[in-house]
Coordinates of C-alpha atoms and ligand atoms in Angstrom, one line a residue:
M1 CA 22.5 -4.0 -0.7
P2 CA 20.2 -1.7 0.8
R3 CA 21.8 1.9 1.3
T4 CA 21.2 2.6 5.0
A5 CA 19.5 5.2 6.0
A6 CA 20.8 8.8 7.8
P7 CA 19.1 8.9 10.6
V8 CA 16.0 11.5 10.2
S9 CA 14.6 13.4 13.2
P10 CA 10.5 12.2 13.7
T11 CA 7.8 14.6 12.6
A12 CA 6.6 16.0 15.7
G13 CA 3.2 15.8 17.3
P14 CA -0.4 15.5 16.1
V15 CA -0.5 17.4 12.6
P16 CA -2.9 20.8 12.2
G17 CA -4.7 19.7 9.7
G18 CA -8.6 21.5 8.4
P19 CA -11.7 22.6 9.2
R20 CA -14.0 20.4 11.5
M21 CA -16.3 19.2 8.5
R22 CA -19.8 17.9 8.6
V23 CA -20.7 15.1 5.9
D24 CA -24.7 14.5 4.8
A25 CA -24.6 11.4 2.6
V26 CA -21.9 9.3 2.2
E27 CA -22.3 7.3 -0.8
L28 CA -20.1 3.9 -1.4
V29 CA -19.3 3.3 -4.5
R30 CA -18.0 -0.8 -6.2
I31 CA -16.4 -0.8 -9.6
A32 CA -15.0 -3.8 -11.6
M33 CA -11.5 -2.7 -12.9
P34 CA -9.9 -5.1 -15.1
L35 CA -6.1 -5.5 -14.5
V36 CA -3.7 -5.2 -17.9
S37 CA -2.7 -8.7 -16.7
P38 CA -3.3 -11.1 -13.9
F39 CA -1.2 -11.0 -11.2
R40 CA 0.0 -13.7 -9.7
T41 CA 1.4 -14.4 -5.8
S42 CA 1.7 -16.8 -3.6
F43 CA -1.7 -16.6 -2.4
G44 CA -3.5 -16.2 -5.5
V45 CA -4.1 -14.4 -9.2
Q46 CA -6.2 -11.4 -9.8
T47 CA -7.3 -10.6 -12.7
D48 CA -9.3 -7.6 -11.7
R49 CA -10.1 -5.4 -8.7
D50 CA -13.4 -5.4 -7.0
V51 CA -13.3 -1.8 -5.5
L52 CA -14.9 0.2 -2.3
L53 CA -14.7 4.1 -3.0
V54 CA -16.1 6.3 -0.4
H55 CA -17.3 9.6 -2.0
L56 CA -18.6 12.1 0.8
L57 CA -20.4 15.0 0.5
G58 CA -20.6 17.5 2.7
D59 CA -20.3 21.4 3.8
G60 CA -20.1 22.1 0.0
G61 CA -17.4 20.1 -1.0
E62 CA -17.0 16.2 -1.6
G63 CA -14.3 13.4 -0.8
W64 CA -13.1 10.4 -2.3
G65 CA -11.6 7.6 -0.4
E66 CA -10.2 4.4 -2.0
C67 CA -10.3 0.9 0.8
V68 CA -7.4 -1.8 -0.5
A69 CA -9.6 -4.7 0.5
M70 CA -9.0 -7.6 -2.4
S71 CA -12.1 -9.5 -3.3
E72 CA -10.8 -12.3 -1.4
P73 CA -9.6 -12.9 2.1
G74 CA -5.7 -13.9 0.8
Y75 CA -3.5 -11.0 1.7
S76 CA -5.2 -10.7 4.8
S77 CA -8.4 -11.5 6.7
E78 CA -10.2 -8.3 5.5
Y79 CA -12.3 -8.3 1.9
T80 CA -13.8 -5.9 0.2
E81 CA -17.5 -7.1 0.7
A82 CA -17.1 -7.6 4.5
A83 CA -15.3 -4.3 4.5
Q84 CA -18.1 -2.6 2.9
Q85 CA -20.5 -3.8 5.9
V86 CA -18.5 -3.2 8.9
I87 CA -18.4 0.7 7.0
E88 CA -22.3 0.9 6.6
G89 CA -23.1 -1.0 9.8
H90 CA -20.6 0.2 12.6
L91 CA -18.3 2.5 11.2
L92 CA -20.6 5.1 9.4
P93 CA -22.9 5.2 12.6
R94 CA -20.6 6.2 14.5
I95 CA -19.2 9.5 12.6
L96 CA -21.9 10.7 11.2
A97 CA -23.3 10.7 14.9
P98 CA -21.6 13.9 16.0
D99 CA -22.0 17.3 13.9
R100 CA -18.6 18.1 13.0
L101 CA -15.2 16.6 13.1
T102 CA -11.7 15.9 11.8
A103 CA -10.1 13.2 9.9
A104 CA -8.5 13.3 13.3
E105 CA -11.2 12.8 15.1
V106 CA -12.7 10.3 12.7
E107 CA -9.7 8.2 13.6
A108 CA -10.0 8.2 17.4
L109 CA -14.2 7.2 17.0
M110 CA -13.3 4.6 14.5
A111 CA -10.9 3.1 17.3
P112 CA -13.3 0.7 19.6
V113 CA -14.0 -0.8 17.0
R114 CA -11.6 -3.7 16.7
G115 CA -9.5 -4.8 13.7
H116 CA -11.1 -3.7 10.4
R117 CA -7.9 -1.3 9.1
M118 CA -8.2 -1.1 5.7
A119 CA -12.5 0.1 5.9
K120 CA -11.2 2.4 8.3
A121 CA -8.9 3.8 5.8
A122 CA -10.8 4.2 3.3
L123 CA -13.0 6.6 5.7
E124 CA -9.9 8.5 6.8
M125 CA -9.0 9.1 3.6
A126 CA -11.5 10.2 2.1
W127 CA -12.4 12.7 5.1
L128 CA -8.8 14.3 4.9
D129 CA -9.7 14.7 1.2
L130 CA -13.1 16.7 2.1
E131 CA -11.2 18.3 5.3
L132 CA -8.2 19.2 3.0
R133 CA -10.2 20.5 0.2
A134 CA -11.8 22.8 2.6
A135 CA -8.5 24.2 4.2
G136 CA -6.9 24.4 0.3
R137 CA -4.1 22.3 1.8
S138 CA -2.5 18.8 -0.1
L139 CA -2.4 16.0 1.9
A140 CA 1.4 15.5 1.1
D141 CA 2.0 19.1 3.3
Y142 CA -0.3 17.8 5.7
L143 CA 1.7 14.9 5.8
G144 CA 5.2 16.3 6.0
A145 CA 6.4 15.9 2.8
V146 CA 9.9 16.6 1.8
R147 CA 10.1 15.2 -2.2
A148 CA 8.4 16.8 -5.2
E149 CA 8.7 13.1 -6.6
V150 CA 9.1 9.8 -5.2
D151 CA 11.3 7.2 -7.0
C152 CA 9.6 4.2 -8.2
G153 CA 9.5 0.4 -8.0
V154 CA 7.6 -2.1 -9.4
S155 CA 5.9 -5.8 -8.2
V156 CA 6.6 -8.0 -10.5
G157 CA 3.8 -11.1 -10.6
M158 CA 4.7 -14.5 -10.9
T159 CA 4.9 -16.1 -14.0
D160 CA 4.7 -19.8 -15.8
T161 CA 8.3 -19.9 -16.9
S162 CA 11.4 -18.1 -16.9
E163 CA 11.4 -16.7 -19.9
Q164 CA 7.9 -14.4 -19.4
L165 CA 9.7 -14.0 -16.1
L166 CA 12.6 -12.1 -17.8
E167 CA 10.4 -10.9 -20.3
T168 CA 8.7 -8.8 -17.8
V169 CA 11.1 -7.8 -16.1
R170 CA 12.7 -6.2 -19.4
G171 CA 9.7 -4.1 -19.8
Y172 CA 9.7 -2.5 -16.7
L173 CA 13.2 -1.6 -16.5
E174 CA 13.0 0.1 -20.3
A175 CA 10.0 1.9 -18.8
G176 CA 12.5 3.5 -16.4
Y177 CA 11.3 1.6 -13.1
R178 CA 13.8 2.0 -10.5
R179 CA 13.4 -1.2 -8.6
I180 CA 12.5 -4.7 -9.5
K181 CA 10.4 -6.9 -6.7
L182 CA 9.7 -10.1 -7.9
K183 CA 7.1 -12.4 -6.1
I184 CA 8.3 -15.4 -4.9
E185 CA 7.2 -19.1 -3.7
P186 CA 8.7 -22.2 -2.8
G187 CA 9.8 -24.4 -5.7
T188 CA 10.7 -21.4 -8.3
D189 CA 12.2 -19.5 -6.2
V190 CA 15.6 -19.0 -6.4
D191 CA 16.0 -20.2 -10.2
R192 CA 13.9 -17.3 -11.0
V193 CA 16.1 -14.6 -8.8
R194 CA 18.9 -16.0 -10.4
A195 CA 17.9 -16.3 -13.6
V196 CA 17.0 -12.0 -13.0
R197 CA 20.2 -11.4 -11.5
E198 CA 22.3 -12.9 -13.8
R199 CA 20.4 -11.3 -17.0
F200 CA 19.9 -7.3 -15.7
G201 CA 23.4 -7.7 -13.7
P202 CA 24.2 -6.5 -10.1
D203 CA 23.0 -3.0 -10.7
V204 CA 19.5 -3.2 -10.4
L205 CA 18.0 -3.1 -6.9
L206 CA 16.3 -6.3 -6.5
Q207 CA 14.3 -7.6 -3.8
V208 CA 11.4 -10.7 -3.5
D209 CA 8.1 -10.8 -1.7
A210 CA 7.2 -13.8 -0.3
N211 CA 3.5 -13.5 1.3
A212 CA 3.9 -15.2 4.2
A213 CA 5.0 -19.1 1.9
Y214 CA 7.4 -19.9 4.4
S215 CA 7.8 -21.2 7.3
L216 CA 11.4 -21.0 10.2
E217 CA 11.8 -25.2 8.9
D218 CA 12.7 -22.8 5.1
A219 CA 15.9 -20.8 6.8
D220 CA 18.6 -22.7 5.1
H221 CA 16.5 -22.8 1.9
L222 CA 15.9 -18.9 2.3
A223 CA 19.8 -18.3 2.9
R224 CA 20.3 -19.3 -0.7
L225 CA 18.8 -16.6 -1.8
D226 CA 22.0 -14.3 0.3
E227 CA 24.3 -14.9 -2.7
F228 CA 21.9 -12.5 -4.9
G229 CA 22.8 -9.2 -3.2
L230 CA 19.2 -8.3 -2.4
V231 CA 18.1 -5.0 -1.2
L232 CA 15.5 -7.1 1.2
I233 CA 13.1 -10.3 1.6
E234 CA 9.7 -9.5 2.3
Q235 CA 7.3 -11.1 4.5
P236 CA 8.8 -14.4 4.2
L237 CA 6.8 -16.0 7.1
P238 CA 3.7 -15.4 8.5
E239 CA 2.4 -12.4 9.7
E240 CA 1.5 -13.7 13.0
Q241 CA 5.3 -15.0 13.5
L242 CA 7.5 -11.8 14.7
L243 CA 9.4 -14.2 16.6
G244 CA 9.6 -16.5 13.9
H245 CA 11.4 -13.2 12.3
A246 CA 13.4 -12.8 14.6
K247 CA 14.6 -16.1 14.5
L248 CA 15.7 -16.3 10.8
A249 CA 16.7 -13.1 10.4
R250 CA 20.0 -14.2 12.3
R251 CA 19.7 -17.0 9.6
L252 CA 19.9 -14.7 6.9
A253 CA 22.0 -12.0 5.4
T254 CA 19.8 -10.7 3.5
P255 CA 17.4 -7.8 5.1
I256 CA 14.5 -8.9 6.6
C257 CA 11.2 -6.8 5.5
L258 CA 7.7 -6.8 6.9
D259 CA 4.3 -6.1 5.3
E260 CA 1.4 -7.9 6.4
S261 CA 2.8 -8.6 10.3
I262 CA 3.5 -4.3 10.7
T263 CA -0.9 -3.4 11.6
S264 CA 0.1 -0.3 13.7
A265 CA 3.3 1.9 15.2
A266 CA 3.4 0.2 17.9
V267 CA 3.2 -3.8 16.7
A268 CA 6.2 -1.6 14.4
A269 CA 8.0 -0.8 17.3
E270 CA 8.4 -4.0 19.0
A271 CA 9.4 -5.7 15.6
I272 CA 12.1 -3.5 15.1
E273 CA 13.1 -3.7 19.0
M274 CA 12.7 -8.2 18.5
G275 CA 15.1 -8.1 15.7
A276 CA 12.0 -9.0 13.6
C277 CA 12.7 -7.0 10.3
R278 CA 15.8 -4.2 8.9
I279 CA 13.4 -2.2 6.9
V280 CA 9.6 -1.4 7.0
N281 CA 6.9 -1.7 4.5
I282 CA 3.9 1.1 5.2
K283 CA 1.0 0.4 3.5
A284 CA -2.1 3.0 5.2
G285 CA -4.9 0.2 4.3
R286 CA -3.2 -2.0 6.0
V287 CA -3.1 -0.1 9.1
G288 CA -5.5 1.5 9.4
G289 CA -4.7 5.1 7.6
Y290 CA -2.7 8.0 6.9
L291 CA -2.5 9.3 10.6
E292 CA -1.3 5.9 11.8
A293 CA 1.3 5.1 8.3
R294 CA 2.8 8.6 9.3
R295 CA 3.2 7.1 13.0
I296 CA 5.0 4.4 11.7
H297 CA 6.7 6.2 9.3
D298 CA 8.3 8.3 12.7
V299 CA 8.4 5.3 14.7
C300 CA 11.6 3.9 12.1
A301 CA 12.7 7.2 11.4
A302 CA 13.9 7.0 15.1
R303 CA 15.4 3.6 14.7
A304 CA 17.0 4.5 11.7
V305 CA 15.1 1.9 10.0
P306 CA 14.2 2.7 6.3
V307 CA 10.8 2.5 5.1
W308 CA 9.3 1.9 1.6
C309 CA 5.7 2.5 0.3
G310 CA 4.2 -0.8 -0.4
G311 CA 0.7 -0.6 -3.0
M312 CA -2.3 -2.5 -3.4
L313 CA -3.2 -2.1 -6.6
E314 CA -4.5 1.2 -6.2
T315 CA -6.9 3.4 -8.4
G316 CA -5.5 7.1 -9.1
I317 CA -7.5 7.6 -5.8
G318 CA -5.4 5.9 -3.3
R319 CA -2.5 6.2 -5.5
A320 CA -2.6 9.7 -5.1
A321 CA -2.1 9.3 -1.1
N322 CA 0.2 7.3 -1.6
V323 CA 2.8 9.1 -3.6
A324 CA 2.2 11.4 -0.7
L325 CA 2.9 9.6 2.1
A326 CA 6.2 8.2 0.1
A327 CA 7.3 11.7 -0.4
L328 CA 8.2 12.0 3.2
P329 CA 11.4 12.2 4.8
N330 CA 12.3 8.5 6.0
F331 CA 10.9 6.6 3.1
T332 CA 14.3 6.2 1.4
L333 CA 13.2 3.1 -0.8
P334 CA 11.8 3.1 -3.9
G335 CA 8.0 2.0 -3.6
D336 CA 5.5 -0.1 -5.3
T337 CA 4.2 3.1 -6.5
S338 CA 3.8 2.0 -10.1
A339 CA 2.5 4.1 -12.6
S340 CA -1.2 3.9 -13.9
D341 CA -0.9 2.0 -16.9
R342 CA 0.9 -0.7 -14.9
Y343 CA -3.0 -1.7 -13.4
F344 CA -5.1 -0.5 -15.9
H345 CA -6.0 0.6 -19.0
Q346 CA -7.9 3.4 -17.9
D347 CA -8.2 4.8 -14.6
I348 CA -10.7 6.5 -12.8
T349 CA -8.4 10.0 -12.2
E350 CA -5.9 11.6 -15.0
P351 CA -3.3 8.6 -14.7
F352 CA -0.1 9.0 -13.0
V353 CA 2.6 8.6 -15.4
L354 CA 6.5 7.6 -14.8
H355 CA 8.8 10.9 -15.5
D356 CA 12.5 9.1 -15.3
G357 CA 11.1 6.0 -12.8
R358 CA 9.6 8.8 -10.4
L359 CA 6.1 10.0 -9.7
R360 CA 5.2 13.7 -9.1
V361 CA 3.4 14.1 -5.9
P362 CA -0.1 15.9 -6.2
T363 CA -0.1 19.6 -5.2
G364 CA -3.4 20.5 -5.1
P365 CA -6.0 20.2 -2.2
G366 CA -6.6 17.3 -0.9
L367 CA -5.5 14.2 -2.9
G368 CA -5.1 16.3 -5.4
V369 CA -6.7 14.8 -8.3
E370 CA -10.0 14.8 -9.8
V371 CA -12.3 11.6 -10.1
Q372 CA -13.5 11.2 -13.3
R373 CA -17.2 10.9 -12.6
D374 CA -18.0 8.9 -15.7
V375 CA -15.4 6.5 -15.9
V376 CA -16.4 5.9 -11.8
D377 CA -19.8 5.3 -13.4
S378 CA -19.1 2.8 -16.7
L379 CA -17.2 0.5 -14.2
T380 CA -20.2 0.4 -10.9
T381 CA -21.4 -2.4 -10.3
R382 CA -22.9 -1.3 -7.1
S383 CA -23.7 2.1 -5.4
T384 CA -25.5 3.0 -2.0
V385 CA -26.1 6.4 -0.6
V386 CA -26.1 6.2 4.0
R387 CA -27.8 10.1 4.7
R388 CA -27.1 11.5 8.3
R389 CA -30.0 11.0 10.0
Ligands
SMG401 O1 0.2 -2.1 -5.9 O2 2.0 -2.1 -6.9 C1 1.2 -2.7 -6.4 C2 1.0 -3.9 -5.7 C3 2.2 -4.4 -4.6 O3 2.9 -6.3 -5.1 C4 1.8 -5.5 -4.1 N1 1.4 -6.1 -3.1 O4 2.1 -7.9 -0.6 O5 3.4 -6.5 -1.6 C5 2.0 -7.3 -1.4 C6 1.3 -7.2 -2.1 C7 0.0 -7.3 -1.9 C8 -1.1 -7.5 -2.9 S1 -1.3 -8.5 -3.7 C9 -2.9 -8.6 -4.8
MG402 MG1 3.7 -7.6 0.1

């Protein structure tokens, strides 16, 4: 069962950041990154990542951001190509028009464009990197981090057989991961969870993620998972069904954690008040950026709802920002912040390496990682430059 987080006082007020920055050119770089192994979820299989990188140039410095959208609209309605289009056609014209801006002002200028949170988050991340590098300040410090390293879990994709799953989980536990998350879908769910629990024992922190594969009619079936002492069940129902999750929660002993449903701090507050979730997965990309992610952290902290940092198979750029976020006080459960080698043979920054089941929070200015331009270039499938008019 999950540790119940002690109430944590919310981080107060708007964060003072760095100076206003002037951006002269924006490079949108698309890279193709093969995954070390296919990642199967209830909505599809990923074999490589089509990643959109945002590279800002201005004021003698640079800033990098990463868009977490996948190539297909399976996890959410956003997808990489659409993110690039909305950035080029609607977001950049708004944020390149004024002379100088902070990341917080960039966020406000993008707000009139509805949705497209992953696209907005990528621009905000790059702007934060640019601004905080100029200020000589780390993102972790800016966000209010309280830890130098964060506990890491790993998200395990579905396999053809139970034996393959057990073998994969064994490898991750040997590598030191502090929590295992199994992707589930109707049909194999109970058997696979039982197999893992029986093989590795009651002490392993174990949780499951359905990516919206169930309906409320499956409540009795999902209640069969209660006997396995799971930390949580993540997003059992479709993202729009907050009330459905609240009804389901009353029929399960396992705490419900929401992922896809939580698109803003306002939705998080409503979901908690309705009883739709007892735990929240925070992904900055899903909610429009790190500033909104921090607000969700605060909303949850004020309500004694623990949070943890989700993942979207990020490169070292997005991982650096996620690890900084996961160092905030109310991130009391291990996140899907795994080491670079769980995803890629070669990352585009220095790799994130697991030490005793933890990743170190970068301390350098901005995101605190250096992008290896030669590696990016070798993976580039398309590059577009947008200049200030
Ligand atoms: O980054 O380790 C990671 C992936 C974590 O399972 C993960 N993400 O629903 O939480 C989730 C999924 C969304 C992405 S699946 C391609
Ligand atoms: Mg999820």
